[in-house]
GROMACS .gro file of C-alpha atoms in nm:
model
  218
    1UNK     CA    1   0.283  -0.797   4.011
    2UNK     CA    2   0.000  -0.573   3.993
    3UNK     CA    3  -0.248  -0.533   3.739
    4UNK     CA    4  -0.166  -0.212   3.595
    5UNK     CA    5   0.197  -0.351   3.560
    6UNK     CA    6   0.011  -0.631   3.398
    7UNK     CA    7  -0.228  -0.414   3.158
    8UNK     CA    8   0.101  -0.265   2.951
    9UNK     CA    9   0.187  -0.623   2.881
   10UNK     CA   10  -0.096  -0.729   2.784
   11UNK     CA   11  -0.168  -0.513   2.460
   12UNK     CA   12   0.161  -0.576   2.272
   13UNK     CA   13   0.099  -0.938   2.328
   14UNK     CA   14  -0.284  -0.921   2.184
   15UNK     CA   15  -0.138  -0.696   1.897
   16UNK     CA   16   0.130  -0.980   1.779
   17UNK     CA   17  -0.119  -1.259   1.846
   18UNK     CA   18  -0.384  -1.101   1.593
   19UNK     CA   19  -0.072  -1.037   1.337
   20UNK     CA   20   0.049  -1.409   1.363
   21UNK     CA   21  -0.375  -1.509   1.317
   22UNK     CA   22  -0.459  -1.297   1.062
   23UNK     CA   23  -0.119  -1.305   0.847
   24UNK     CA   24  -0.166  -1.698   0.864
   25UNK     CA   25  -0.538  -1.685   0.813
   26UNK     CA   26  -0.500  -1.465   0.515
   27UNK     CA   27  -0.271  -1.749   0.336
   28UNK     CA   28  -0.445  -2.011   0.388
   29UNK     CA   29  -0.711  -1.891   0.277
   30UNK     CA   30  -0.557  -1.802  -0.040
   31UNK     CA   31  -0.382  -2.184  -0.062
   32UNK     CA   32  -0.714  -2.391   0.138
   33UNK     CA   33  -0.969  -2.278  -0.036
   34UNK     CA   34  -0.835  -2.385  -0.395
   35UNK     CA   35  -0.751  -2.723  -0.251
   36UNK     CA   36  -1.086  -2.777  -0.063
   37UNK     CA   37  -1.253  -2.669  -0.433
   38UNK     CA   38  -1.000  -2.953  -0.628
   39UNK     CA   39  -1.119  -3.186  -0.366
   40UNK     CA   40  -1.456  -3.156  -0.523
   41UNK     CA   41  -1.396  -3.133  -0.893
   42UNK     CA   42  -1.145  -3.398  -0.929
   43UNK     CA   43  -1.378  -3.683  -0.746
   44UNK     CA   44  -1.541  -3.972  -0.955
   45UNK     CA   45  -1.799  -3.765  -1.123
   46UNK     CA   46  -1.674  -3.413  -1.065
   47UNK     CA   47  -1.678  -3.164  -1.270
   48UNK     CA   48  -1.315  -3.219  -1.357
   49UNK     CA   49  -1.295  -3.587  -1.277
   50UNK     CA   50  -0.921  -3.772  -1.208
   51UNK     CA   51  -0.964  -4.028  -0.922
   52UNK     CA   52  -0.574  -4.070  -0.846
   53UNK     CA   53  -0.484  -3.696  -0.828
   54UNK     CA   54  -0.803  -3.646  -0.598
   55UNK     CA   55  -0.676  -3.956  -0.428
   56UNK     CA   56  -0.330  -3.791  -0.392
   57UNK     CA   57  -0.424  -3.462  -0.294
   58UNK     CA   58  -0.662  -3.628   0.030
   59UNK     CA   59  -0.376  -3.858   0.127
   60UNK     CA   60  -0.150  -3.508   0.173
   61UNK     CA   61  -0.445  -3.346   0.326
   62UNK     CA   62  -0.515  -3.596   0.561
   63UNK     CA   63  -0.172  -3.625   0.716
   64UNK     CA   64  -0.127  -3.250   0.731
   65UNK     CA   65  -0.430  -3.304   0.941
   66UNK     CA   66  -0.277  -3.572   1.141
   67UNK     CA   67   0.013  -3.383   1.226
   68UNK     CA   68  -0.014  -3.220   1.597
   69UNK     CA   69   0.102  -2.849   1.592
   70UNK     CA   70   0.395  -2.865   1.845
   71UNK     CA   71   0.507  -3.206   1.665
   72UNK     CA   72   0.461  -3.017   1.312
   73UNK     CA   73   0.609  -2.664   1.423
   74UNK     CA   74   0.972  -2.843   1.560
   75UNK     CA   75   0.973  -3.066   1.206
   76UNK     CA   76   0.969  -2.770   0.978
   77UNK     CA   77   1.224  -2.597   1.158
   78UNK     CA   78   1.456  -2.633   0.849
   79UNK     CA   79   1.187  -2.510   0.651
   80UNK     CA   80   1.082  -2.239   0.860
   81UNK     CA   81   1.463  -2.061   0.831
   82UNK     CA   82   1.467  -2.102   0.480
   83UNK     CA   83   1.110  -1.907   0.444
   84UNK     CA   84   1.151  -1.609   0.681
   85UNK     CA   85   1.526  -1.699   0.796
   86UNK     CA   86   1.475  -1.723   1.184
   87UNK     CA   87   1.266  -2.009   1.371
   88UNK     CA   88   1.148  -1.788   1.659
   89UNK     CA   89   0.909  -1.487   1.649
   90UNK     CA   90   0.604  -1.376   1.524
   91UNK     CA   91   0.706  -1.435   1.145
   92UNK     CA   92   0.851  -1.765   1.227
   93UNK     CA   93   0.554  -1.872   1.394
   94UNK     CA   94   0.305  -1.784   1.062
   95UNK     CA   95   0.516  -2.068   0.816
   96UNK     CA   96   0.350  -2.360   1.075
   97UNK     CA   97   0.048  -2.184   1.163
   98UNK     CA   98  -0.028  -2.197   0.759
   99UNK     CA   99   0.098  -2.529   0.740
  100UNK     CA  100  -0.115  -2.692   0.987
  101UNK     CA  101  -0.433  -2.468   0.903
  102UNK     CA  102  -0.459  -2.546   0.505
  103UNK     CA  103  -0.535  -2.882   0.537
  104UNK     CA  104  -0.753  -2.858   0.815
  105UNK     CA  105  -0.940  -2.522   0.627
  106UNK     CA  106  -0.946  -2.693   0.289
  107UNK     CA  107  -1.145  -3.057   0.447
  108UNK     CA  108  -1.417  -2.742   0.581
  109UNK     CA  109  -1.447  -2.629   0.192
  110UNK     CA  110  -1.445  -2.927   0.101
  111UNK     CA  111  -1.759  -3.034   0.297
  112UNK     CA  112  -1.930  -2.643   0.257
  113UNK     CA  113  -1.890  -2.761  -0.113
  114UNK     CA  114  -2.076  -3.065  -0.084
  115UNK     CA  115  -2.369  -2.938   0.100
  116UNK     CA  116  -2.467  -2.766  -0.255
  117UNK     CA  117  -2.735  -2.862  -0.400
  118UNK     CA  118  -2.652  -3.112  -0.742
  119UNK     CA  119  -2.954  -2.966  -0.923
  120UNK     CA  120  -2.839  -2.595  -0.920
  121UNK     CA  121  -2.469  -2.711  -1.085
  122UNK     CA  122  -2.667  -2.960  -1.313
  123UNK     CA  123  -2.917  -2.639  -1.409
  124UNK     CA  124  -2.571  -2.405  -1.481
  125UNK     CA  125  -2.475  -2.711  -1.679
  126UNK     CA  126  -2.768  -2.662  -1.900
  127UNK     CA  127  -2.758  -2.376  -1.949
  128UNK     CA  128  -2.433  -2.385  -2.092
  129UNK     CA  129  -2.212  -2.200  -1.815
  130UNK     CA  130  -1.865  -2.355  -1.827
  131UNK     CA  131  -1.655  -2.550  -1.613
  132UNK     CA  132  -1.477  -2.258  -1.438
  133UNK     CA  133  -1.791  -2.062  -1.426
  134UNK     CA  134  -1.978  -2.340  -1.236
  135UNK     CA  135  -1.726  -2.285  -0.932
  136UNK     CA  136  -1.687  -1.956  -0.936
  137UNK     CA  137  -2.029  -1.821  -0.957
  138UNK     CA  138  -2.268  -2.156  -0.922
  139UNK     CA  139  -2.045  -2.349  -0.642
  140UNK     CA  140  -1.850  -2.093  -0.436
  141UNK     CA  141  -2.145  -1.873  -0.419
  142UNK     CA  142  -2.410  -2.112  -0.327
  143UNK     CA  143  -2.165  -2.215  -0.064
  144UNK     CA  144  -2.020  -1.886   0.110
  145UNK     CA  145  -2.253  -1.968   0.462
  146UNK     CA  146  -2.069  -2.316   0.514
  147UNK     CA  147  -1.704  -2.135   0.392
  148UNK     CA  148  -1.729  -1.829   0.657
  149UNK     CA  149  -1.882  -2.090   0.921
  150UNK     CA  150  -1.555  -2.328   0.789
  151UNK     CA  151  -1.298  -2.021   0.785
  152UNK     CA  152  -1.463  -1.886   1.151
  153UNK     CA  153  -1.361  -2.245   1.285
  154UNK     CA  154  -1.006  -2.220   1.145
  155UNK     CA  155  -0.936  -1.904   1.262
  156UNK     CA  156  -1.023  -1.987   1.643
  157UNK     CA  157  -0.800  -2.272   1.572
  158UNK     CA  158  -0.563  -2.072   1.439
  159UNK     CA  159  -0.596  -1.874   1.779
  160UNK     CA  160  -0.538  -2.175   1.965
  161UNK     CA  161  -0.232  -2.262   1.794
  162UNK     CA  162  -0.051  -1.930   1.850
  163UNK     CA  163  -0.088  -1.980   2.237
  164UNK     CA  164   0.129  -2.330   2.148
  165UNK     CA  165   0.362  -2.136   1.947
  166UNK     CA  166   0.461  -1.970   2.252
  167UNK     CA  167   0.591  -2.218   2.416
  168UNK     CA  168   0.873  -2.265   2.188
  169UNK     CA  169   0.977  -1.925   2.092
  170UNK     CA  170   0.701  -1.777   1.881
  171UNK     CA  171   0.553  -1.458   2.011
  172UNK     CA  172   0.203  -1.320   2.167
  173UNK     CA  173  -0.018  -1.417   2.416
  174UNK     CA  174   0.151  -1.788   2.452
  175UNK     CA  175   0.438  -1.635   2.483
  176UNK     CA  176   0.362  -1.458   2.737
  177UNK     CA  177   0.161  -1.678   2.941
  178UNK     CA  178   0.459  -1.933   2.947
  179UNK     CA  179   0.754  -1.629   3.041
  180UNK     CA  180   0.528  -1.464   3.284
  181UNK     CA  181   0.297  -1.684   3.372
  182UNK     CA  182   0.401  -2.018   3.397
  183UNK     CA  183   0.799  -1.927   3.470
  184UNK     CA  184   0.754  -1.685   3.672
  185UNK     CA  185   0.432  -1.818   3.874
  186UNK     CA  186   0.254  -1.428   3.797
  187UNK     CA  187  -0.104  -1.562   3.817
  188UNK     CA  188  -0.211  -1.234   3.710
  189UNK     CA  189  -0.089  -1.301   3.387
  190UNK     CA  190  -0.179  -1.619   3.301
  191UNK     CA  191  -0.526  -1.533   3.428
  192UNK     CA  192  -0.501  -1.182   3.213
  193UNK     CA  193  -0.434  -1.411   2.863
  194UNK     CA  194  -0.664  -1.685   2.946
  195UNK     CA  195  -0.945  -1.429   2.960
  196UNK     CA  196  -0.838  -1.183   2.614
  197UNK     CA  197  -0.819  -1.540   2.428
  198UNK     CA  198  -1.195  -1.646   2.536
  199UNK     CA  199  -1.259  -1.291   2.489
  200UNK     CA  200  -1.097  -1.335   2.114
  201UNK     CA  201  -1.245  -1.653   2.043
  202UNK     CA  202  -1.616  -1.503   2.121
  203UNK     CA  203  -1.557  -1.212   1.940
  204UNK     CA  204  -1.480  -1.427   1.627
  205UNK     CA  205  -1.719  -1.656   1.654
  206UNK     CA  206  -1.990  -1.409   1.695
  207UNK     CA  207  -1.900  -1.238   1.384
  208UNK     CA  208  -1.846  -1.538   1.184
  209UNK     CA  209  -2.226  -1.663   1.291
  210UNK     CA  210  -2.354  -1.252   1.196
  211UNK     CA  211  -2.170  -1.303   0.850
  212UNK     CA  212  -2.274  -1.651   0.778
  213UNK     CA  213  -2.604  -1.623   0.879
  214UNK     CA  214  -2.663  -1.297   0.631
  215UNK     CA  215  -2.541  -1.455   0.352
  216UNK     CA  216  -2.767  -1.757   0.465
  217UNK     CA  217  -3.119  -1.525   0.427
  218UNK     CA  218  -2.969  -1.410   0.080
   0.00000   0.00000   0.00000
């Protein structure tokens, strides 16, 4: 196989492994970051203190973090039909790509939240800001370097992952790196997906450092 029959490949494969990553990233963003925050508030001597729900809610965190990917992606099978109503493909492949990546996204808020100071919340406090306005505009924004650093770390998981969903039906560059690749011994191939996923990975990372690093200096 040559590599300009390899270069066609290639981009369709890139294409669906960005989908799958940022379709996935997008949710759990929208689902991690409101558990990392309740992490916070509902400790002993949050801002909205209750010990056995904040108990509760790390117990499911932590074995959503336990779980390994290929382990987690063949248990919610069931669950993945009833979602999108297939278990293979790129849409398939998103229901345990969230999954896994909420816990794992919502223990990084949870420590980006920490790292804020006590005596800028306790200074909101006096000055009369309420509960909700304390996270929104006191703790979220004092921590949005640690979040992007936190979300840039999930999504080059999230990166990772994909390449495992390939290997049981889900689509992009794992996908092809197991058909091609690995099943049919084209080196080219395997060596072509290897490199756009470091390629990917430093790309991300890059711009995750830029972005955090900005609103660091701010």
């Amino acid at each position: 196989m040559t590599w300009d029959e390899v270069a066609p490949l290639l981009w369709p494969a890139t294409v669906d492994t960005l989908y799958m990553t940022g379709v996935a990233t997008l949710f759990t963003v929208v689902l991690g970051l409101p558990l990392g925050v309740l992490l916070v508030v509902t400790e002993r001597g949050g801002l909205l203190p209750a010990p056995p729900v904040n108990r509760a809610l790390g117990v499911v965190v932590d074995i959503g973090r336990s779980l390994p990917f290929l382990i987690l992606m063949v248990a919610i099978i069931p669950f993945t039909r009833l979602v999108v109503g297939t278990s293979i493909g790129n849409a398939a492949a998103i229901v345990p790509l969230t999954i896994g990546a909420i816990p794992f996204y919502a223990r990084l808020v949870e420590i980006a939240l920490r790292e804020v100071d006590p005596g800028v919340l306790a200074a909101a406090d006096a000055m009369g800001a309420t509960r909700r306005e304390i996270v929104g505009k006191v703790l979220l924004r004092e921590a949005r370097p640690g979040l992007v650093s936190g979300l840039t770390v999930t999504v080059i998981a999230l990166i990772g992952y994909t390449a495992m969903a390939g290997t049981v039906g889900g689509g992009g560059l794992g996908n092809l790196a197991v058909v091609y690749g690995y099943e049919r011994f084209e080196t080219k191939v395997m060596v072509g997906t290897v490199a756009l996923l470091v390629v990917l990975v430093l790309l991300i990372q890059a711009a995750g450092d830029l972005v955090a690093r900005r609103l660091t200096h701010r």
